[in-house]
XYZ file of C-alpha atoms in Angstrom:
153
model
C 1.250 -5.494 2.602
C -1.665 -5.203 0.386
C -3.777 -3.015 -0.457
C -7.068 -2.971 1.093
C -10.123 -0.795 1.849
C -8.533 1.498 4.439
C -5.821 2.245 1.431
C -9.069 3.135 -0.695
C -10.857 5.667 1.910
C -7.418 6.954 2.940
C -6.474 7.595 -0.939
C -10.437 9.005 -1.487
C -9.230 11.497 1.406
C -6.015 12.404 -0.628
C -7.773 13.115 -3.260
C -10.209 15.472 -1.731
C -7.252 17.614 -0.761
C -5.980 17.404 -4.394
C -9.383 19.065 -5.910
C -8.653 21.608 -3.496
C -5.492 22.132 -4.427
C -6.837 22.391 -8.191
C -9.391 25.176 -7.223
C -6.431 27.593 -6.537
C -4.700 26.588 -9.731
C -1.930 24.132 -8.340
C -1.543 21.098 -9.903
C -4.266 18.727 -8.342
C -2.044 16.412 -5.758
C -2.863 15.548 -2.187
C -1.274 13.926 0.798
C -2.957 12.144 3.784
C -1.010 10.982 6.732
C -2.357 8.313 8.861
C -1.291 7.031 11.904
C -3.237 3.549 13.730
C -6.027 4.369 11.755
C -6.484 8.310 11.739
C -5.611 11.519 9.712
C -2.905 13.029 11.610
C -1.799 15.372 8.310
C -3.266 16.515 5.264
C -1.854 18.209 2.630
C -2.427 20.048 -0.968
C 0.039 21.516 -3.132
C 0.092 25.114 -2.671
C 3.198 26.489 -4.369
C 1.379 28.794 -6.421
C -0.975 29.951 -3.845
C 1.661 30.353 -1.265
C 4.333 31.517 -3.868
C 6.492 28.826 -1.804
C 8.342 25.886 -4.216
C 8.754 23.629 -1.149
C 4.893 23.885 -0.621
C 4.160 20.365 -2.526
C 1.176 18.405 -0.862
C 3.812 15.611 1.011
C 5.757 18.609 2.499
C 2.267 20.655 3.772
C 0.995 17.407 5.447
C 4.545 16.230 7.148
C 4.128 19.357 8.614
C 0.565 19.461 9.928
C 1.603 16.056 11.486
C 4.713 17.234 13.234
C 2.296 20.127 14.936
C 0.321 17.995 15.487
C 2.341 15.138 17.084
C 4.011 18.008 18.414
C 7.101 16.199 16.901
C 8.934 15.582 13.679
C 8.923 11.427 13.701
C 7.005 9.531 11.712
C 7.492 6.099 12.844
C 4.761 4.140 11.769
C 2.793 6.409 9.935
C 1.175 5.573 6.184
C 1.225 8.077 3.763
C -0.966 8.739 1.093
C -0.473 10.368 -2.002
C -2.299 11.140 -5.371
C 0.672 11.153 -7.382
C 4.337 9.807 -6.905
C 6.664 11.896 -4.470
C 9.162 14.799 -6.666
C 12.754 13.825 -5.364
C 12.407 16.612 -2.886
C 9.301 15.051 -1.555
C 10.322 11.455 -1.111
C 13.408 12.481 0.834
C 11.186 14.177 2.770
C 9.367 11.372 4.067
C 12.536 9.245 4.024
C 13.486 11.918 7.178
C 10.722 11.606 8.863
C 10.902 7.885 8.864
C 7.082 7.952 7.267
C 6.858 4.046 7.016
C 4.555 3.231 4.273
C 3.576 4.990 1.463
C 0.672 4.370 -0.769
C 0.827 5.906 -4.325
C -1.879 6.908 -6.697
C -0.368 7.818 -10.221
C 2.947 7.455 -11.351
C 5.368 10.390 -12.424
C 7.363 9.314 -15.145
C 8.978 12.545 -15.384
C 9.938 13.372 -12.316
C 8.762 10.317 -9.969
C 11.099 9.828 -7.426
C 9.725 6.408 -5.731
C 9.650 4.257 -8.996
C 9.681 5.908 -11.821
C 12.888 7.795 -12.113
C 14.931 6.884 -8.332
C 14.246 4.665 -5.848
C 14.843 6.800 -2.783
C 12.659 4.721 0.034
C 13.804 1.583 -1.100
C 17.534 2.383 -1.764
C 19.484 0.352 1.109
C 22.543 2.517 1.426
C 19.965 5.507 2.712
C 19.444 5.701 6.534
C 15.691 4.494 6.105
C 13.736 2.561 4.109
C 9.689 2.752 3.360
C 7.535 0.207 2.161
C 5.785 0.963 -1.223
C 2.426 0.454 -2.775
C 1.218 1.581 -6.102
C -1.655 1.878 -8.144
C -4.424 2.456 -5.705
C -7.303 4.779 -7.040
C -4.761 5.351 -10.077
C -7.505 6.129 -12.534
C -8.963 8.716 -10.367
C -5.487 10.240 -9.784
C -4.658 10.125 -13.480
C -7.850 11.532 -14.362
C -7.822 14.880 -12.371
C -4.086 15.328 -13.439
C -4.954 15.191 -16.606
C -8.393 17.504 -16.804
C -6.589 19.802 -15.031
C -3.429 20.003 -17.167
C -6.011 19.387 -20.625
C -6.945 23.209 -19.735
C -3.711 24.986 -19.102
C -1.496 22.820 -21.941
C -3.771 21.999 -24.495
Protein backbone atom coordinates (compact mmCIF):
# COMPACT_ATOMS: atom_id res chain seq x y z
CA UNK A 1 0.00 0.00 0.00
CA UNK A 2 1.17 3.48 -0.13
CA UNK A 3 0.94 6.11 1.59
CA UNK A 4 -1.50 8.67 0.70
CA UNK A 5 -3.50 11.65 2.01
CA UNK A 6 -5.88 9.74 4.30
CA UNK A 7 -2.39 8.35 5.99
CA UNK A 8 -1.52 12.22 6.34
CA UNK A 9 -4.95 13.48 8.08
CA UNK A 10 -5.14 10.19 10.00
CA UNK A 11 -1.34 10.70 11.28
CA UNK A 12 -2.25 14.81 11.79
CA UNK A 13 -5.06 13.20 14.15
CA UNK A 14 -2.37 11.05 16.00
CA UNK A 15 -0.55 13.67 16.58
CA UNK A 16 -3.13 15.85 18.12
CA UNK A 17 -3.56 13.18 20.76
CA UNK A 18 0.27 13.15 21.27
CA UNK A 19 0.38 17.11 22.27
CA UNK A 20 -2.13 16.10 24.61
CA UNK A 21 -0.42 13.57 25.96
CA UNK A 22 2.67 16.10 26.33
CA UNK A 23 0.50 18.65 28.32
CA UNK A 24 0.29 16.12 31.26
CA UNK A 25 3.98 15.38 31.05
CA UNK A 26 3.94 11.91 29.16
CA UNK A 27 6.07 11.51 26.49
CA UNK A 28 4.23 13.09 23.40
CA UNK A 29 2.89 9.77 21.37
CA UNK A 30 -0.55 9.20 19.94
CA UNK A 31 -2.58 6.46 18.39
CA UNK A 32 -5.56 6.72 15.94
CA UNK A 33 -7.54 3.74 14.93
CA UNK A 34 -9.45 3.81 11.79
CA UNK A 35 -11.75 1.59 10.45
CA UNK A 36 -13.41 2.17 6.43
CA UNK A 37 -12.53 5.55 6.80
CA UNK A 38 -13.36 6.70 10.51
CA UNK A 39 -11.79 7.13 14.04
CA UNK A 40 -13.05 4.28 15.91
CA UNK A 41 -10.05 4.76 18.81
CA UNK A 42 -7.83 7.32 19.92
CA UNK A 43 -5.25 7.18 22.19
CA UNK A 44 -2.38 9.22 24.25
CA UNK A 45 0.11 7.91 26.48
CA UNK A 46 -0.96 8.36 29.92
CA UNK A 47 1.30 6.28 32.16
CA UNK A 48 2.26 9.06 34.20
CA UNK A 49 -1.06 10.61 34.48
CA UNK A 50 -2.77 7.40 35.18
CA UNK A 51 0.25 5.98 37.22
CA UNK A 52 -0.56 2.82 34.88
CA UNK A 53 2.78 1.35 32.74
CA UNK A 54 0.43 -0.44 30.30
CA UNK A 55 -1.25 3.01 29.60
CA UNK A 56 0.96 3.68 26.25
CA UNK A 57 -1.12 5.54 23.48
CA UNK A 58 -1.59 1.98 21.17
CA UNK A 59 -2.96 0.23 24.34
CA UNK A 60 -5.55 3.43 25.37
CA UNK A 61 -6.91 3.47 21.74
CA UNK A 62 -7.24 -0.59 21.23
CA UNK A 63 -9.31 -0.12 23.98
CA UNK A 64 -11.61 2.78 23.11
CA UNK A 65 -12.15 0.69 19.88
CA UNK A 66 -13.09 -2.55 21.54
CA UNK A 67 -15.92 -0.34 23.58
CA UNK A 68 -16.63 0.92 21.00
CA UNK A 69 -17.02 -1.99 18.52
CA UNK A 70 -18.29 -3.45 21.53
CA UNK A 71 -15.63 -6.16 20.66
CA UNK A 72 -11.96 -6.91 20.86
CA UNK A 73 -11.23 -7.67 16.84
CA UNK A 74 -9.58 -5.58 14.79
CA UNK A 75 -9.88 -7.03 11.46
CA UNK A 76 -9.32 -4.50 9.06
CA UNK A 77 -8.59 -1.66 11.01
CA UNK A 78 -5.40 0.91 10.26
CA UNK A 79 -3.57 2.11 12.97
CA UNK A 80 -1.83 5.14 13.42
CA UNK A 81 0.93 5.98 15.46
CA UNK A 82 3.41 8.92 16.18
CA UNK A 83 6.17 6.82 17.10
CA UNK A 84 7.05 3.02 16.59
CA UNK A 85 5.07 0.45 18.86
CA UNK A 86 7.33 -0.62 22.50
CA UNK A 87 7.35 -4.56 22.23
CA UNK A 88 4.42 -4.54 24.56
CA UNK A 89 2.54 -2.37 22.18
CA UNK A 90 3.07 -4.12 18.89
CA UNK A 91 1.97 -7.43 20.37
CA UNK A 92 -0.81 -5.69 21.28
CA UNK A 93 -2.05 -4.94 18.00
CA UNK A 94 -0.69 -8.25 16.67
CA UNK A 95 -3.85 -9.68 19.11
CA UNK A 96 -6.19 -7.72 17.98
CA UNK A 97 -5.46 -8.57 14.43
CA UNK A 98 -5.10 -4.49 13.80
CA UNK A 99 -4.22 -4.91 10.00
CA UNK A 100 -2.18 -2.03 9.00
CA UNK A 101 -0.15 0.12 10.80
CA UNK A 102 1.20 3.43 9.79
CA UNK A 103 4.30 4.73 11.72
CA UNK A 104 5.54 8.19 12.34
CA UNK A 105 9.13 8.11 13.97
CA UNK A 106 11.23 5.34 14.51
CA UNK A 107 12.42 3.98 18.03
CA UNK A 108 15.76 2.82 17.76
CA UNK A 109 15.87 1.99 21.28
CA UNK A 110 13.12 0.25 21.95
CA UNK A 111 11.13 0.01 18.45
CA UNK A 112 9.52 -3.07 18.23
CA UNK A 113 8.15 -2.97 14.41
CA UNK A 114 11.58 -2.23 12.69
CA UNK A 115 13.94 -1.04 14.62
CA UNK A 116 14.82 -3.57 17.21
CA UNK A 117 12.04 -6.87 16.37
CA UNK A 118 9.91 -7.45 13.78
CA UNK A 119 6.82 -8.61 15.63
CA UNK A 120 3.91 -7.89 12.79
CA UNK A 121 5.89 -9.15 10.15
CA UNK A 122 7.46 -12.24 11.86
CA UNK A 123 5.71 -15.36 10.01
CA UNK A 124 5.92 -17.91 12.77
CA UNK A 125 3.41 -15.39 14.92
CA UNK A 126 -0.36 -16.12 14.55
CA UNK A 127 -0.85 -12.72 12.57
CA UNK A 128 0.80 -10.61 10.48
CA UNK A 129 0.28 -6.58 9.82
CA UNK A 130 1.23 -4.65 7.01
CA UNK A 131 3.75 -1.78 7.72
CA UNK A 132 4.31 1.75 6.64
CA UNK A 133 6.87 4.16 7.83
CA UNK A 134 7.88 7.54 7.69
CA UNK A 135 4.67 9.42 7.33
CA UNK A 136 4.65 12.95 9.07
CA UNK A 137 8.15 11.69 10.56
CA UNK A 138 9.50 15.18 10.96
CA UNK A 139 6.57 16.29 12.88
CA UNK A 140 6.77 13.16 15.08
CA UNK A 141 10.50 13.57 15.59
CA UNK A 142 10.13 17.08 16.31
CA UNK A 143 7.67 17.01 19.33
CA UNK A 144 9.69 13.98 20.74
CA UNK A 145 12.43 15.79 20.77
CA UNK A 146 11.18 19.46 22.24
CA UNK A 147 9.63 17.63 24.67
CA UNK A 148 12.53 15.43 25.84
CA UNK A 149 15.12 18.85 25.05
CA UNK A 150 13.32 20.12 28.42
CA UNK A 151 13.35 17.23 30.81
CA UNK A 152 17.06 15.71 29.55
CA UNK A 153 18.94 18.51 28.53
Amino acid sequence: MTIDERDTEFMTRALDAARAAGLHDDVPVGCVLVYNGEVIGVGENRREVDQDPTAHAEIIALRDAAARRDGWRMDGVSAYVTLEPCMMCAGALLNARVSRVIIGAMDEKAGAVGSRYNVLSDPRLLHEAYVSYDVLRNESQAMLREFFAVRRP
